[in-house]
């Protein structure tokens, strides 16, 4: 058992935020993942063994979230509001704070220094994890015309109450980025370890736990903890909702978690993703001893459709955003495609723009002109067809452990096609090169991006939430044309246009996302593939997210041709195609992963589309960039 006597609070009392802040400070200085896991595990363990009801708030603060993703509650307060709140909380001038910020590059550090130089007349009440979580939630939910002032006042009161290092991390919570190298996957592992090793207060430790805690054999504990971590990771990918998982973790042995927490209609599952291939020959190599099927890869937007037993239907994006109000036409369609006995389901599908007169699929660009929220069914001009390709849950039964063959049968027997509105993904159980190539050509002729090739039978064809799985391979027509897979990148800055592009931005600096460090790393400058109309649109669209200086978590080269004239908040995601990837002395993408001191750059990048369905943290990661570089047929230097 942990020695809880050394803690700054008594069992049953609220956990002070300082307990987390102290751990964050240690994590920030630590680079070894195992050490980080151990720091977080100890921190959470002491909460479980004293005040377990605060564990949920601690987990949310560790992953820097306030609620499950589909509730759409996000922080990411602009620097200006933070600087003003800090000025009021400390009696300093905004311009002095700005000048420190210019020197230090991190508003959290400036805030902490500003607080420590301030004379405190009376000690404010300590912040607890629960009160901080509640306040952050209130701030994130403030809307309306006075919300700027209300947010500033609330932030000010938090900064006044914060002590020492707490100030720095509160500012970072508010900015929406902790930048201490604590990824959510690491928190999940630590949470599992802490549960596996803890004896919660007030509970009579069961024999199993006692054996674990007093077990002289460290290896047994380790194996239990590793299994616990794997169990939790899998459960979280099916039910990404700490509100549901944490109470069960505290009540039941972790081995029972999958019995209590699994797919649930109404909570978006992290979607299964596909592995890119270089072409049909790679598919045949990888699936040499498997039976597989090829499906059209439709070029639209992923739609995960949920129906709960009360008959409510909701549509979630790839990114777990609630898109229900974008597609009232699809909601109205559902009663026509389900069989009478259907009570609940989770369907995986692609929403595609569709011309019902010509019976043709329309390009993604047409779909992107649809109103994003609160669409009115009567005024919809862009019609859509839903192409269903999987079913994950039906009438109380999770189906993801069943073979794809079984799921596909069930999908087809429980839903009905409606011409021009609802269809099953077109498929062919092809098995040789000629057949696959012929089907690929059909797919391209039918305005699809290529093929998805999926294993059909046994364990190797189950649905794997959140995994970029080798059970699904994507073959895009672009790969056949010798291009790499496209990347999803974040515009972090722009360059003023010249000549024909005077008055708008002529080029943009794009970055990939490093999941470990939470940095955005520049990968290329792009000016190709953007029409004059788009340039004008982008000039206006980027205006609200211009920032006066680059974020401290932007990694870029500051040589003249590569230093943007304006910087942006990391908000937008663009899909970009390129001829290939090369090692770059300038760009910082995936630096240290392929080459110790040089990054990776895209050669001949061209904009494919704006990705409204991805947030900046879902942009192509530095690890993926490194993998794409290594996978190239010919590696250019
Ligand atoms: P990823 O989702 O793999 O990160 P991405 O978002 O850039 O990459 P793509 O590489 O274009 O997407 O391919 C995967 C997407 O293809 C799926 O998320 C889904 O929206 C879409 N898709 C279209 N047709 C199918 C299909 N038949 N089966 C599965 N997915 C399909």
XYZ file of C-alpha atoms and ligand atoms in Angstrom:
668
model
C 0.000 0.000 0.000
C 1.110 3.578 -0.522
C 2.051 5.582 2.536
C -0.858 8.027 2.396
C 0.356 9.752 5.558
C 2.862 11.717 3.486
C 0.147 13.291 1.357
C -1.001 16.872 1.852
C -4.664 15.877 2.296
C -6.434 13.335 4.455
C -8.371 10.345 3.138
C -11.840 11.416 2.090
C -10.847 15.087 1.679
C -10.842 16.750 -1.751
C -7.612 16.180 -3.666
C -5.716 19.479 -4.056
C -4.729 20.462 -7.599
C -1.159 20.896 -6.332
C -0.944 17.082 -6.208
C -1.383 16.926 -9.988
C 0.672 20.045 -10.711
C 3.646 18.598 -8.832
C 3.384 15.426 -10.903
C 3.066 17.447 -14.163
C 6.252 19.321 -13.251
C 8.152 16.053 -12.766
C 6.739 14.581 -15.978
C 7.807 17.661 -17.933
C 11.422 17.123 -16.840
C 11.361 13.399 -17.587
C 11.915 11.944 -21.034
C 11.739 8.200 -20.342
C 8.237 6.861 -20.994
C 8.433 4.189 -18.291
C 9.416 6.791 -15.701
C 6.534 9.002 -16.809
C 4.108 6.102 -16.482
C 5.424 5.431 -12.999
C 5.020 9.094 -11.933
C 1.428 9.229 -13.169
C 0.665 5.794 -11.678
C 1.856 6.872 -8.211
C -0.094 10.102 -8.470
C -3.358 8.356 -9.409
C -2.803 5.542 -6.926
C -2.683 7.954 -4.030
C -5.996 9.435 -5.203
C -7.602 5.981 -5.473
C -6.412 5.050 -1.997
C -7.626 8.253 -0.344
C -10.392 10.027 -2.254
C -11.417 7.756 -5.141
C -14.376 9.989 -6.044
C -11.826 12.531 -7.343
C -10.167 10.066 -9.713
C -12.392 11.042 -12.648
C -11.421 14.732 -12.348
C -7.732 13.795 -12.074
C -7.944 11.668 -15.222
C -9.683 14.451 -17.155
C -7.049 16.977 -16.072
C -4.215 14.579 -16.961
C -5.530 14.126 -20.509
C -6.485 17.813 -20.603
C -10.078 17.164 -21.574
C -13.236 18.212 -19.831
C -15.826 15.806 -21.196
C -16.124 12.964 -23.732
C -15.193 14.064 -27.282
C -18.732 13.766 -28.690
C -19.981 16.415 -26.258
C -17.806 18.925 -28.121
C -16.636 20.798 -25.010
C -13.199 22.199 -25.718
C -10.770 24.635 -24.203
C -8.291 26.601 -26.286
C -8.639 30.119 -24.901
C -6.905 32.764 -27.043
C -3.702 34.307 -25.706
C -5.231 37.806 -25.590
C -7.898 36.854 -23.024
C -5.272 35.026 -20.985
C -2.905 37.995 -21.008
C -5.677 40.355 -19.896
C -6.797 37.996 -17.112
C -3.199 37.616 -15.990
C -2.695 41.385 -16.005
C -5.761 41.861 -13.805
C -4.842 38.996 -11.490
C -1.311 40.305 -10.908
C -1.708 44.073 -11.314
C 0.792 44.055 -14.189
C 0.431 45.776 -17.566
C -0.508 43.652 -20.589
C 2.469 45.142 -22.445
C 4.896 43.944 -19.741
C 3.374 40.481 -19.855
C 3.726 40.555 -23.639
C 7.356 41.564 -23.397
C 8.081 38.648 -21.021
C 6.157 36.348 -23.341
C 8.360 37.452 -26.267
C 11.424 36.516 -24.248
C 10.206 33.268 -22.644
C 7.872 31.954 -25.371
C 5.460 30.251 -22.952
C 2.560 32.067 -21.355
C 2.312 29.472 -18.582
C 5.857 30.250 -17.427
C 5.223 34.005 -17.668
C 2.066 33.556 -15.567
C 3.919 31.637 -12.891
C 6.709 34.201 -12.708
C 4.201 37.056 -12.578
C 2.361 35.409 -9.686
C 5.523 34.685 -7.735
C 6.640 38.337 -7.806
C 3.244 39.502 -6.571
C 2.661 40.209 -2.883
C -0.222 38.184 -1.537
C -2.369 39.904 1.123
C -4.222 36.796 2.229
C -3.946 33.159 1.324
C -6.655 32.132 -1.143
C -8.391 28.799 -0.651
C -6.463 25.947 -2.275
C -7.703 24.788 -5.647
C -8.931 21.233 -5.707
C -9.028 18.998 -8.758
C -12.805 19.040 -8.613
C -13.195 22.833 -8.413
C -10.630 23.358 -11.161
C -12.339 20.870 -13.477
C -15.705 22.506 -12.774
C -14.352 26.014 -13.447
C -12.648 24.950 -16.683
C -15.892 23.317 -17.800
C -17.829 26.503 -17.055
C -15.306 28.572 -19.018
C -15.443 26.209 -22.014
C -19.241 26.319 -22.081
C -19.551 30.125 -21.926
C -21.070 31.517 -25.109
C -22.803 34.687 -26.176
C -21.886 38.294 -26.441
C -20.467 38.833 -22.963
C -18.651 35.530 -22.887
C -15.224 37.138 -23.484
C -15.501 39.228 -20.305
C -17.062 36.404 -18.317
C -14.290 34.035 -19.335
C -11.628 36.591 -18.467
C -13.124 37.142 -14.994
C -13.368 33.444 -14.271
C -9.785 32.881 -15.458
C -8.662 35.764 -13.285
C -10.201 34.151 -10.212
C -8.437 30.876 -11.016
C -5.104 32.654 -11.402
C -5.601 34.466 -8.104
C -6.281 31.161 -6.339
C -3.377 29.322 -7.998
C -0.110 28.858 -6.139
C 3.416 28.300 -7.475
C 3.680 25.832 -10.290
C -0.143 25.437 -10.436
C -0.365 28.767 -12.298
C 1.770 27.508 -15.164
C -0.317 24.405 -15.716
C -3.656 26.165 -15.313
C -2.665 28.504 -18.143
C -1.731 25.488 -20.256
C -5.047 23.737 -19.466
C -6.765 26.912 -20.631
C -4.680 27.074 -23.808
C -5.755 23.489 -24.508
C -2.160 22.194 -24.627
C -0.180 20.821 -21.697
C 3.030 20.181 -23.631
C 4.624 18.073 -20.942
C 4.974 14.967 -23.082
C 2.019 13.196 -21.472
C 0.025 11.540 -24.244
C -3.452 10.143 -23.548
C -2.228 6.596 -24.251
C 0.335 7.017 -21.454
C -2.352 8.215 -19.037
C -4.469 5.175 -19.933
C -1.561 2.845 -19.144
C -0.887 4.642 -15.849
C -4.579 4.566 -14.928
C -4.681 0.819 -15.503
C -1.509 0.282 -13.467
C -2.781 2.437 -10.622
C -6.056 0.524 -10.482
C -4.306 -2.824 -10.659
C -2.008 -1.897 -7.782
C -4.373 0.038 -5.511
C -6.416 -0.839 -2.500
C -9.132 1.833 -2.438
C -10.039 3.442 0.914
C -13.014 1.987 2.689
C -13.098 -1.174 0.602
C -12.175 -4.468 2.049
C -9.367 -5.509 -0.265
C -10.316 -8.763 -1.900
C -7.961 -11.692 -1.825
C -6.922 -11.175 -5.390
C -5.816 -7.590 -4.727
C -4.112 -8.465 -1.455
C -2.131 -11.169 -3.146
C -1.127 -8.704 -5.776
C -0.040 -6.002 -3.368
C 1.891 -8.222 -1.019
C 3.147 -10.512 -3.728
C 6.894 -10.927 -3.325
C 7.146 -11.665 -7.002
C 7.425 -8.339 -8.787
C 7.011 -10.067 -12.137
C 3.451 -11.169 -11.326
C 2.490 -7.610 -10.470
C 4.034 -6.406 -13.664
C 2.166 -8.935 -15.778
C -1.125 -8.015 -14.078
C -0.462 -4.342 -14.709
C 0.427 -4.901 -18.350
C -2.719 -6.947 -18.888
C -4.749 -4.271 -17.137
C -3.301 -1.636 -19.473
C -4.164 -3.664 -22.557
C -7.690 -4.287 -21.253
C -8.252 -0.601 -20.555
C -6.852 0.482 -23.926
C -9.197 -1.863 -25.722
C -12.225 -0.873 -23.665
C -11.510 2.845 -24.115
C -11.345 2.474 -27.902
C -14.845 0.964 -27.837
C -16.304 3.286 -25.231
C -14.215 6.483 -25.187
C -15.925 7.900 -22.140
C -14.178 8.226 -18.777
C -17.507 9.069 -17.119
C -18.589 5.492 -17.806
C -15.263 3.699 -17.335
C -13.774 5.258 -14.181
C -16.688 4.414 -11.820
C -16.563 0.779 -12.991
C -12.785 0.665 -12.560
C -13.244 1.753 -8.947
C -15.916 -0.813 -8.217
C -14.915 -3.985 -10.038
C -11.664 -5.845 -10.685
C -10.225 -4.558 -13.950
C -10.600 -8.000 -15.563
C -14.363 -7.452 -15.395
C -14.182 -4.111 -17.196
C -14.958 -5.537 -20.668
C -18.091 -7.175 -19.207
C -19.430 -3.826 -18.055
C -18.022 -1.344 -20.540
C -18.252 -1.941 -24.273
C -19.778 -0.363 -27.365
C -22.828 1.634 -26.508
C -25.113 3.300 -29.044
C -24.917 7.058 -28.481
C -21.176 7.062 -27.734
C -19.033 7.155 -30.888
C -16.535 4.311 -31.225
C -13.024 5.272 -32.320
C -13.161 4.178 -35.965
C -11.017 1.434 -37.433
C -8.499 2.850 -39.922
C -6.854 1.331 -42.958
C -3.235 0.714 -43.772
C -1.903 2.333 -46.970
C -0.377 0.059 -49.597
C 1.768 0.763 -52.623
C -0.620 -1.077 -54.923
C -2.318 -4.336 -55.781
C 0.861 -6.423 -55.569
C 1.355 -5.403 -51.935
C -2.248 -6.433 -51.198
C -1.592 -9.872 -52.635
C 1.675 -10.171 -50.681
C 0.059 -9.197 -47.397
C -3.064 -11.295 -47.855
C -1.289 -14.274 -49.431
C -3.012 -16.815 -47.173
C -6.252 -14.938 -46.462
C -9.621 -14.677 -48.120
C -10.429 -11.047 -48.697
C -12.926 -8.772 -50.346
C -12.489 -5.513 -52.228
C -14.885 -2.623 -51.682
C -15.209 0.700 -53.401
C -13.447 3.385 -51.390
C -16.031 6.162 -51.533
C -14.876 9.744 -51.468
C -17.029 11.428 -48.896
C -17.155 11.780 -45.155
C -17.245 8.943 -42.637
C -20.559 8.667 -40.854
C -20.996 6.490 -37.797
C -24.737 6.154 -37.369
C -26.114 5.262 -33.934
C -29.640 4.372 -32.968
C -30.373 4.061 -29.244
C -33.227 1.889 -27.912
C -35.424 4.998 -27.505
C -35.305 5.414 -31.295
C -32.967 8.431 -31.322
C -30.576 8.476 -34.284
C -27.286 10.362 -34.190
C -24.486 10.679 -36.736
C -20.864 11.049 -35.680
C -17.863 12.079 -37.773
C -14.518 10.264 -38.021
C -13.451 12.618 -35.278
C -16.352 11.698 -32.920
C -18.035 15.048 -33.551
C -21.801 15.057 -33.455
C -22.886 15.691 -37.067
C -26.567 14.925 -36.487
C -27.765 18.443 -37.274
C -25.785 18.428 -40.547
C -27.772 15.505 -41.956
C -31.505 15.827 -41.133
C -32.177 14.046 -44.464
C -30.271 10.967 -43.297
C -32.038 10.981 -39.946
C -35.380 11.067 -41.781
C -34.213 8.240 -44.031
C -33.396 5.775 -41.262
C -36.923 4.444 -40.586
C -37.090 3.487 -44.292
C -33.913 1.399 -44.244
C -34.291 -0.507 -40.982
C -36.289 -3.648 -40.490
C -39.197 -3.558 -38.035
C -37.478 -5.522 -35.283
C -34.513 -3.111 -35.168
C -34.147 -1.516 -31.748
C -30.569 -0.263 -31.695
C -27.476 -0.296 -33.897
C -24.113 1.248 -34.766
C -23.415 1.445 -38.461
C -20.133 2.402 -40.150
C -20.677 4.173 -43.464
C -19.513 6.848 -45.886
C -21.730 9.844 -46.646
C -21.265 10.786 -50.295
C -22.667 13.661 -52.397
C -24.974 12.130 -54.995
C -26.846 13.290 -58.092
C -30.165 11.431 -58.041
C -31.055 12.354 -61.628
C -27.904 11.100 -63.275
C -27.481 8.465 -60.520
C -23.865 9.463 -60.148
C -21.536 9.991 -57.231
C -20.352 13.598 -56.987
C -16.862 14.730 -55.896
C -16.071 15.352 -52.249
C -15.801 19.088 -53.034
C -19.579 19.151 -53.618
C -20.242 17.534 -50.238
C -18.055 20.124 -48.546
C -20.424 22.899 -49.683
C -23.187 21.516 -47.444
C -24.120 23.506 -44.367
C -22.167 22.130 -41.415
C -24.689 22.560 -38.637
C -28.420 22.980 -38.153
C -29.278 22.200 -41.776
C -32.940 22.420 -42.738
C -34.159 19.415 -44.698
C -36.344 21.565 -46.977
C -33.500 23.788 -48.149
C -30.857 21.129 -48.758
C -29.439 21.378 -52.279
C -26.651 18.811 -52.101
C -28.252 15.359 -51.869
C -26.305 12.557 -50.231
C -26.263 8.800 -50.443
C -25.103 6.702 -47.508
C -22.866 3.773 -48.438
C -22.881 1.346 -45.485
C -19.816 -0.876 -45.135
C -19.976 -2.320 -41.607
C -22.202 -2.937 -38.616
C -20.659 -2.849 -35.151
C -23.650 -3.331 -32.872
C -27.179 -4.605 -33.331
C -30.087 -4.937 -30.904
C -27.933 -5.131 -27.780
C -25.148 -7.252 -29.299
C -21.652 -5.870 -29.898
C -20.448 -7.416 -33.166
C -16.854 -6.303 -33.435
C -15.399 -9.668 -32.424
C -17.332 -11.438 -35.190
C -15.778 -12.030 -38.588
C -16.311 -9.414 -41.275
C -18.125 -12.024 -43.328
C -20.717 -12.442 -40.548
C -21.037 -8.701 -39.991
C -21.554 -8.110 -43.702
C -24.280 -10.775 -43.837
C -26.034 -9.205 -40.880
C -25.723 -5.738 -42.382
C -27.350 -6.880 -45.593
C -30.102 -8.843 -43.903
C -31.138 -6.147 -41.433
C -31.040 -3.030 -43.629
C -32.746 -2.348 -46.940
C -31.297 -0.369 -49.830
C -33.202 2.726 -50.970
C -32.165 3.866 -54.421
C -30.072 7.015 -54.388
C -30.153 7.320 -50.585
C -28.884 4.143 -48.954
C -26.738 1.416 -50.456
C -24.266 -1.210 -49.328
C -20.657 -0.518 -50.314
C -20.090 -2.136 -53.699
C -17.838 -5.149 -53.241
C -16.186 -7.959 -55.139
C -14.508 -10.946 -53.543
C -11.695 -10.765 -56.099
C -8.508 -12.708 -55.561
C -6.086 -12.201 -58.431
C -4.297 -9.175 -59.805
C -6.369 -8.844 -62.986
C -9.676 -9.024 -61.135
C -8.584 -6.505 -58.521
C -7.200 -4.120 -61.121
C -10.427 -4.360 -63.125
C -12.460 -3.575 -59.993
C -10.117 -0.691 -59.154
C -10.720 0.737 -62.627
C -14.488 0.385 -62.111
C -14.186 2.183 -58.775
C -12.262 5.071 -60.328
C -14.722 5.263 -63.256
C -17.532 5.462 -60.659
C -15.833 8.490 -59.028
C -14.360 6.601 -56.079
C -10.885 7.091 -54.634
C -9.829 3.493 -55.061
C -10.438 0.297 -53.112
C -10.577 -0.853 -49.517
C -9.412 -4.441 -49.262
C -10.614 -6.293 -46.166
C -10.041 -9.747 -44.710
C -13.222 -11.772 -44.495
C -12.924 -14.707 -42.112
C -11.939 -15.588 -38.550
C -10.090 -13.565 -35.938
C -8.046 -11.828 -38.575
C -11.178 -10.055 -39.802
C -12.617 -8.641 -36.557
C -13.287 -4.886 -36.266
C -10.480 -3.123 -34.412
C -11.609 0.258 -33.046
C -8.977 2.997 -33.162
C -6.444 0.765 -34.901
C -4.756 1.494 -38.213
C -5.106 -2.156 -38.943
C -3.511 -4.457 -41.464
C -6.917 -6.146 -41.776
C -7.973 -3.221 -43.955
C -5.708 -2.098 -46.773
C -6.361 0.959 -48.881
C -5.372 1.141 -52.525
C -5.816 4.642 -53.859
C -5.583 5.540 -57.506
C -2.976 8.142 -56.572
C -0.589 5.405 -55.405
C -0.873 3.772 -58.789
C 0.002 7.147 -60.357
C 3.252 7.057 -58.377
C 2.202 9.506 -55.673
C 2.572 8.834 -51.945
C -0.502 8.507 -49.737
C -1.913 11.919 -48.958
C -1.165 13.602 -45.648
C -3.462 15.639 -43.428
C -1.569 18.751 -42.357
C -2.159 21.898 -40.347
C -1.539 25.363 -41.867
C 0.401 27.214 -39.151
C 1.447 30.273 -41.132
C 1.144 32.050 -44.485
C 3.189 34.149 -46.897
C 1.782 37.273 -48.573
C 1.127 36.732 -52.270
C 2.929 38.520 -55.076
C 1.951 39.304 -58.696
C -1.385 37.633 -59.472
C -1.729 36.672 -55.817
C -1.247 40.178 -54.401
C -3.809 40.921 -51.671
C -4.172 37.289 -50.585
C -1.795 34.669 -49.203
C 0.346 33.164 -51.951
C 1.589 30.185 -49.952
C 1.165 28.496 -46.565
C 3.457 26.747 -44.099
C 2.104 23.317 -43.193
C 2.914 21.137 -40.212
C 2.372 17.584 -39.042
C 1.607 16.752 -35.407
C 4.031 15.141 -33.000
C 1.859 13.144 -30.597
C 4.659 12.682 -28.070
C 5.709 16.308 -27.682
C 2.396 17.876 -28.791
C 4.410 20.083 -31.175
C 3.426 21.016 -34.717
C 6.454 20.420 -36.943
C 6.760 22.238 -40.273
C 6.897 19.897 -43.261
C 6.471 22.060 -46.378
C 5.494 25.341 -47.930
C 2.526 24.958 -50.257
C 1.127 27.150 -53.014
C 0.000 24.579 -55.564
C -3.460 23.125 -56.003
C -5.154 26.221 -54.594
C -7.494 28.023 -56.994
C -7.823 31.825 -57.052
C -11.293 31.541 -55.517
C -9.936 29.351 -52.724
C -7.075 31.794 -52.109
C -9.623 34.536 -51.539
C -11.768 32.261 -49.345
C -8.771 31.174 -47.276
C -7.637 34.770 -46.806
C -10.975 35.512 -45.121
C -11.325 32.167 -43.360
C -7.930 32.411 -41.690
C -8.477 35.949 -40.439
C -10.071 34.995 -37.101
C -7.235 32.617 -36.262
C -4.298 34.947 -36.942
C -1.970 35.176 -33.941
C 0.731 37.735 -33.316
C 3.553 35.251 -32.840
C 4.174 31.561 -33.466
C 3.079 29.207 -30.703
C 5.877 27.913 -28.527
C 4.935 24.450 -29.759
C 5.591 25.266 -33.444
C 8.856 23.825 -34.746
C 9.995 25.588 -37.920
C 13.020 26.999 -39.673
C 13.437 30.758 -39.468
C 15.457 31.280 -42.634
C 14.017 34.109 -44.791
C 12.156 32.118 -47.481
C 10.525 29.864 -44.895
C 9.490 32.334 -42.210
C 5.803 33.135 -42.698
C 4.483 36.713 -42.685
C 1.527 35.714 -40.509
C 0.939 32.908 -38.032
C -2.234 30.965 -37.333
C -3.765 29.072 -34.442
C -3.595 25.330 -35.176
C -7.254 24.834 -36.094
C -7.568 23.829 -39.751
C -6.570 20.578 -41.460
C -5.764 20.221 -45.157
C -5.309 17.032 -47.106
C -2.178 17.330 -49.217
C -0.714 15.080 -51.905
C 2.976 15.056 -52.773
C 5.374 13.455 -55.214
C 7.496 12.076 -52.386
C 9.123 12.764 -49.040
C 12.755 13.715 -48.623
C 15.202 14.427 -45.825
C 15.377 18.171 -45.225
C 17.970 20.319 -43.486
C 15.257 22.958 -42.981
C 11.912 21.397 -42.168
C 11.395 19.857 -38.748
C 8.822 17.121 -39.392
C 9.731 13.842 -37.691
C 13.107 15.242 -36.719
C 15.123 12.612 -34.867
C 13.010 9.732 -36.149
C 14.750 9.067 -39.457
C 17.722 11.391 -39.186
C 19.082 12.680 -35.902
C 19.257 16.357 -36.778
C 17.297 16.709 -40.003
C 13.562 16.554 -40.581
C 11.425 15.383 -43.483
C 9.876 17.567 -46.181
C 7.242 16.989 -48.850
C 8.318 17.460 -52.438
C 5.847 19.101 -54.821
C 2.970 19.325 -52.347
C -0.479 20.087 -53.720
C -3.699 20.822 -51.836
C -6.323 18.126 -52.266
C -9.056 19.374 -49.939
C -9.933 20.944 -46.628
C -10.568 18.234 -44.003
C -13.436 19.498 -41.871
C -13.758 16.096 -40.245
C -10.325 16.143 -38.629
C -9.031 18.272 -35.787
C -5.370 19.384 -35.640
C -4.513 16.541 -33.266
C -5.761 14.055 -35.873
C -3.371 15.446 -38.494
C -0.768 13.032 -39.853
C 1.617 12.316 -36.999
C 5.398 12.617 -37.088
C 5.621 8.842 -36.646
C 3.397 8.336 -39.703
C 5.543 10.802 -41.686
C 8.658 8.809 -40.754
C 6.924 5.542 -41.715
C 5.823 7.010 -45.050
C 9.377 8.131 -45.727
C 10.748 4.665 -44.973
C 8.073 2.962 -47.094
C 8.886 4.855 -50.256
C 10.015 2.650 -53.098
C 12.981 4.875 -53.866
C 14.344 6.862 -50.988
C 15.554 10.305 -52.097
C 17.960 12.328 -49.992
P -7.351 7.658 -42.165
O -8.828 7.698 -41.894
O -6.866 6.309 -42.553
O -6.545 8.428 -41.166
P -7.999 9.454 -44.043
O -8.970 10.025 -43.058
O -7.131 10.429 -44.771
O -7.088 8.419 -43.422
P -8.412 7.739 -46.186
O -6.998 7.372 -46.220
O -8.910 8.466 -47.367
O -8.865 8.585 -44.977
O -9.216 6.353 -45.975
C -9.997 5.963 -44.948
C -11.436 6.471 -45.080
O -12.073 5.966 -46.263
C -12.347 5.962 -43.990
O -12.184 6.704 -42.801
C -13.734 6.119 -44.596
O -14.225 7.412 -44.295
C -13.483 6.058 -46.093
N -14.117 4.922 -46.784
C -14.711 4.997 -47.992
N -15.155 3.814 -48.406
C -14.868 2.916 -47.431
C -15.080 1.521 -47.265
N -15.657 0.793 -48.205
N -14.633 0.948 -46.124
C -14.026 1.666 -45.154
N -13.797 3.006 -45.258
C -14.201 3.628 -46.381
